[in-house]
C-alpha cells in the first residue's frame, strides 16, 4: 500500500517519537479522507461552546493531531491538516451562533 497516513501531535512539535502510523491505503482519496476524519474528530474534541473559530484553531495548532500522507513510489498527495482545520473551525463555530 503506497499511501501511509502518519500523525504528528502539535503539542509535541518535531518530536518524532510522538509520531505514529494511522493507516495504509492503496487509493490516495481514501488516505485524504482518513486524514480529514482525524482532523475533524480532533476539532470536535477540542471545541467548546462559545469558542470562536480563531480560539479553536489556536487550540488545534497547540494540541491537535496533524496527519500527513507519505507516498512510496507514487505521486505526492496534497493535503494540509492545518488548512482543513482552519476551514472546519469556521464551519463549527458558525453553527453555534
PDB file of C-alpha atoms in Angstrom:
ATOM      1  CA  UNK A   1       0.000   0.000   0.000  1.00  0.00           C
ATOM      2  CA  UNK A   2       1.753   3.106  -1.219  1.00  0.00           C
ATOM      3  CA  UNK A   3      -0.108   5.774   0.836  1.00  0.00           C
ATOM      4  CA  UNK A   4       0.705   5.852   4.541  1.00  0.00           C
ATOM      5  CA  UNK A   5      -1.111   8.208   6.900  1.00  0.00           C
ATOM      6  CA  UNK A   6       1.172   9.387   9.674  1.00  0.00           C
ATOM      7  CA  UNK A   7       0.147  11.608  12.590  1.00  0.00           C
ATOM      8  CA  UNK A   8       2.175  14.155  14.497  1.00  0.00           C
ATOM      9  CA  UNK A   9       0.907  15.777  17.663  1.00  0.00           C
ATOM     10  CA  UNK A  10       1.124  19.577  17.578  1.00  0.00           C
ATOM     11  CA  UNK A  11       1.747  19.618  21.352  1.00  0.00           C
ATOM     12  CA  UNK A  12       4.952  17.685  20.718  1.00  0.00           C
ATOM     13  CA  UNK A  13       6.190  19.638  17.686  1.00  0.00           C
ATOM     14  CA  UNK A  14       9.142  17.964  15.943  1.00  0.00           C
ATOM     15  CA  UNK A  15       9.174  15.080  18.415  1.00  0.00           C
ATOM     16  CA  UNK A  16       9.467  12.113  16.071  1.00  0.00           C
ATOM     17  CA  UNK A  17       8.897   9.723  18.967  1.00  0.00           C
ATOM     18  CA  UNK A  18       5.346  11.085  19.233  1.00  0.00           C
ATOM     19  CA  UNK A  19       4.703  10.355  15.534  1.00  0.00           C
ATOM     20  CA  UNK A  20       2.695   7.257  14.686  1.00  0.00           C
ATOM     21  CA  UNK A  21       1.240   5.453  11.699  1.00  0.00           C
ATOM     22  CA  UNK A  22      -2.549   5.654  11.449  1.00  0.00           C
ATOM     23  CA  UNK A  23      -3.270   3.632   8.310  1.00  0.00           C
ATOM     24  CA  UNK A  24      -2.160   2.384   4.887  1.00  0.00           C
ATOM     25  CA  UNK A  25      -4.164   2.858   1.705  1.00  0.00           C
ATOM     26  CA  UNK A  26      -3.985   1.924  -1.960  1.00  0.00           C
ATOM     27  CA  UNK A  27      -6.179   4.841  -3.024  1.00  0.00           C
ATOM     28  CA  UNK A  28      -4.974   8.419  -2.440  1.00  0.00           C
ATOM     29  CA  UNK A  29      -8.568   9.633  -1.982  1.00  0.00           C
ATOM     30  CA  UNK A  30      -9.017   7.162   0.889  1.00  0.00           C
ATOM     31  CA  UNK A  31      -5.823   8.436   2.516  1.00  0.00           C
ATOM     32  CA  UNK A  32      -7.039  12.037   2.272  1.00  0.00           C
ATOM     33  CA  UNK A  33     -10.489  11.094   3.630  1.00  0.00           C
ATOM     34  CA  UNK A  34      -8.792   9.364   6.561  1.00  0.00           C
ATOM     35  CA  UNK A  35      -6.749  12.499   7.306  1.00  0.00           C
ATOM     36  CA  UNK A  36      -9.898  14.628   7.136  1.00  0.00           C
ATOM     37  CA  UNK A  37     -11.603  12.356   9.689  1.00  0.00           C
ATOM     38  CA  UNK A  38      -8.632  12.604  12.045  1.00  0.00           C
ATOM     39  CA  UNK A  39      -8.665  16.412  11.924  1.00  0.00           C
ATOM     40  CA  UNK A  40     -12.449  16.640  12.315  1.00  0.00           C
ATOM     41  CA  UNK A  41     -12.539  14.233  15.266  1.00  0.00           C
ATOM     42  CA  UNK A  42      -9.756  16.199  16.923  1.00  0.00           C
ATOM     43  CA  UNK A  43     -11.562  19.517  16.402  1.00  0.00           C
ATOM     44  CA  UNK A  44     -14.800  18.054  17.725  1.00  0.00           C
ATOM     45  CA  UNK A  45     -12.977  17.039  20.910  1.00  0.00           C
ATOM     46  CA  UNK A  46     -11.284  20.439  21.310  1.00  0.00           C
ATOM     47  CA  UNK A  47     -14.390  22.515  20.569  1.00  0.00           C
ATOM     48  CA  UNK A  48     -16.236  24.081  23.496  1.00  0.00           C
ATOM     49  CA  UNK A  49     -19.493  26.038  23.430  1.00  0.00           C
ATOM     50  CA  UNK A  50     -18.939  29.745  22.833  1.00  0.00           C
ATOM     51  CA  UNK A  51     -15.448  29.255  21.410  1.00  0.00           C
ATOM     52  CA  UNK A  52     -14.591  31.423  18.406  1.00  0.00           C
ATOM     53  CA  UNK A  53     -13.121  29.939  15.242  1.00  0.00           C
ATOM     54  CA  UNK A  54      -9.817  31.683  15.996  1.00  0.00           C
ATOM     55  CA  UNK A  55      -9.720  30.227  19.525  1.00  0.00           C
ATOM     56  CA  UNK A  56     -10.486  26.733  18.257  1.00  0.00           C
ATOM     57  CA  UNK A  57      -7.854  26.999  15.542  1.00  0.00           C
ATOM     58  CA  UNK A  58      -5.287  28.216  18.092  1.00  0.00           C
ATOM     59  CA  UNK A  59      -6.091  25.207  20.306  1.00  0.00           C
ATOM     60  CA  UNK A  60      -5.712  22.920  17.289  1.00  0.00           C
ATOM     61  CA  UNK A  61      -2.319  24.392  16.420  1.00  0.00           C
ATOM     62  CA  UNK A  62      -1.159  23.866  20.009  1.00  0.00           C
ATOM     63  CA  UNK A  63      -2.695  20.498  20.863  1.00  0.00           C
ATOM     64  CA  UNK A  64      -4.237  18.885  17.775  1.00  0.00           C
ATOM     65  CA  UNK A  65      -3.412  15.842  15.702  1.00  0.00           C
ATOM     66  CA  UNK A  66      -1.588  16.734  12.480  1.00  0.00           C
ATOM     67  CA  UNK A  67      -1.991  13.936   9.916  1.00  0.00           C
ATOM     68  CA  UNK A  68       0.011  13.804   6.715  1.00  0.00           C
ATOM     69  CA  UNK A  69       0.476  11.353   3.873  1.00  0.00           C
ATOM     70  CA  UNK A  70       3.695   9.594   2.933  1.00  0.00           C
ATOM     71  CA  UNK A  71       3.828   8.264  -0.609  1.00  0.00           C
ATOM     72  CA  UNK A  72       6.042   5.378  -1.625  1.00  0.00           C
ATOM     73  CA  UNK A  73       6.944   5.397  -5.319  1.00  0.00           C
ATOM     74  CA  UNK A  74       3.746   7.207  -6.308  1.00  0.00           C
ATOM     75  CA  UNK A  75       2.825  10.850  -6.911  1.00  0.00           C
ATOM     76  CA  UNK A  76       2.616  13.212  -3.968  1.00  0.00           C
ATOM     77  CA  UNK A  77      -0.872  13.611  -2.462  1.00  0.00           C
ATOM     78  CA  UNK A  78      -1.557  17.186  -1.392  1.00  0.00           C
ATOM     79  CA  UNK A  79      -3.262  17.511   1.982  1.00  0.00           C
ATOM     80  CA  UNK A  80      -2.803  20.186   4.618  1.00  0.00           C
ATOM     81  CA  UNK A  81      -4.260  19.363   8.019  1.00  0.00           C
ATOM     82  CA  UNK A  82      -3.863  22.970   9.131  1.00  0.00           C
ATOM     83  CA  UNK A  83      -5.706  24.323   6.067  1.00  0.00           C
ATOM     84  CA  UNK A  84      -8.518  21.844   6.560  1.00  0.00           C
ATOM     85  CA  UNK A  85      -8.659  22.653  10.285  1.00  0.00           C
ATOM     86  CA  UNK A  86      -8.922  26.379   9.577  1.00  0.00           C
ATOM     87  CA  UNK A  87     -11.929  25.853   7.263  1.00  0.00           C
ATOM     88  CA  UNK A  88     -13.545  23.380   9.674  1.00  0.00           C
ATOM     89  CA  UNK A  89     -13.127  25.736  12.647  1.00  0.00           C
ATOM     90  CA  UNK A  90     -15.081  28.396  10.768  1.00  0.00           C
ATOM     91  CA  UNK A  91     -17.882  25.924   9.999  1.00  0.00           C
ATOM     92  CA  UNK A  92     -18.042  24.509  13.550  1.00  0.00           C
ATOM     93  CA  UNK A  93     -18.126  27.900  15.218  1.00  0.00           C
ATOM     94  CA  UNK A  94     -20.550  29.435  12.726  1.00  0.00           C
ATOM     95  CA  UNK A  95     -23.166  26.793  13.675  1.00  0.00           C
ATOM     96  CA  UNK A  96     -23.223  27.885  17.298  1.00  0.00           C
ATOM     97  CA  UNK A  97     -24.254  31.495  16.600  1.00  0.00           C
TER      98      UNK A  97
END
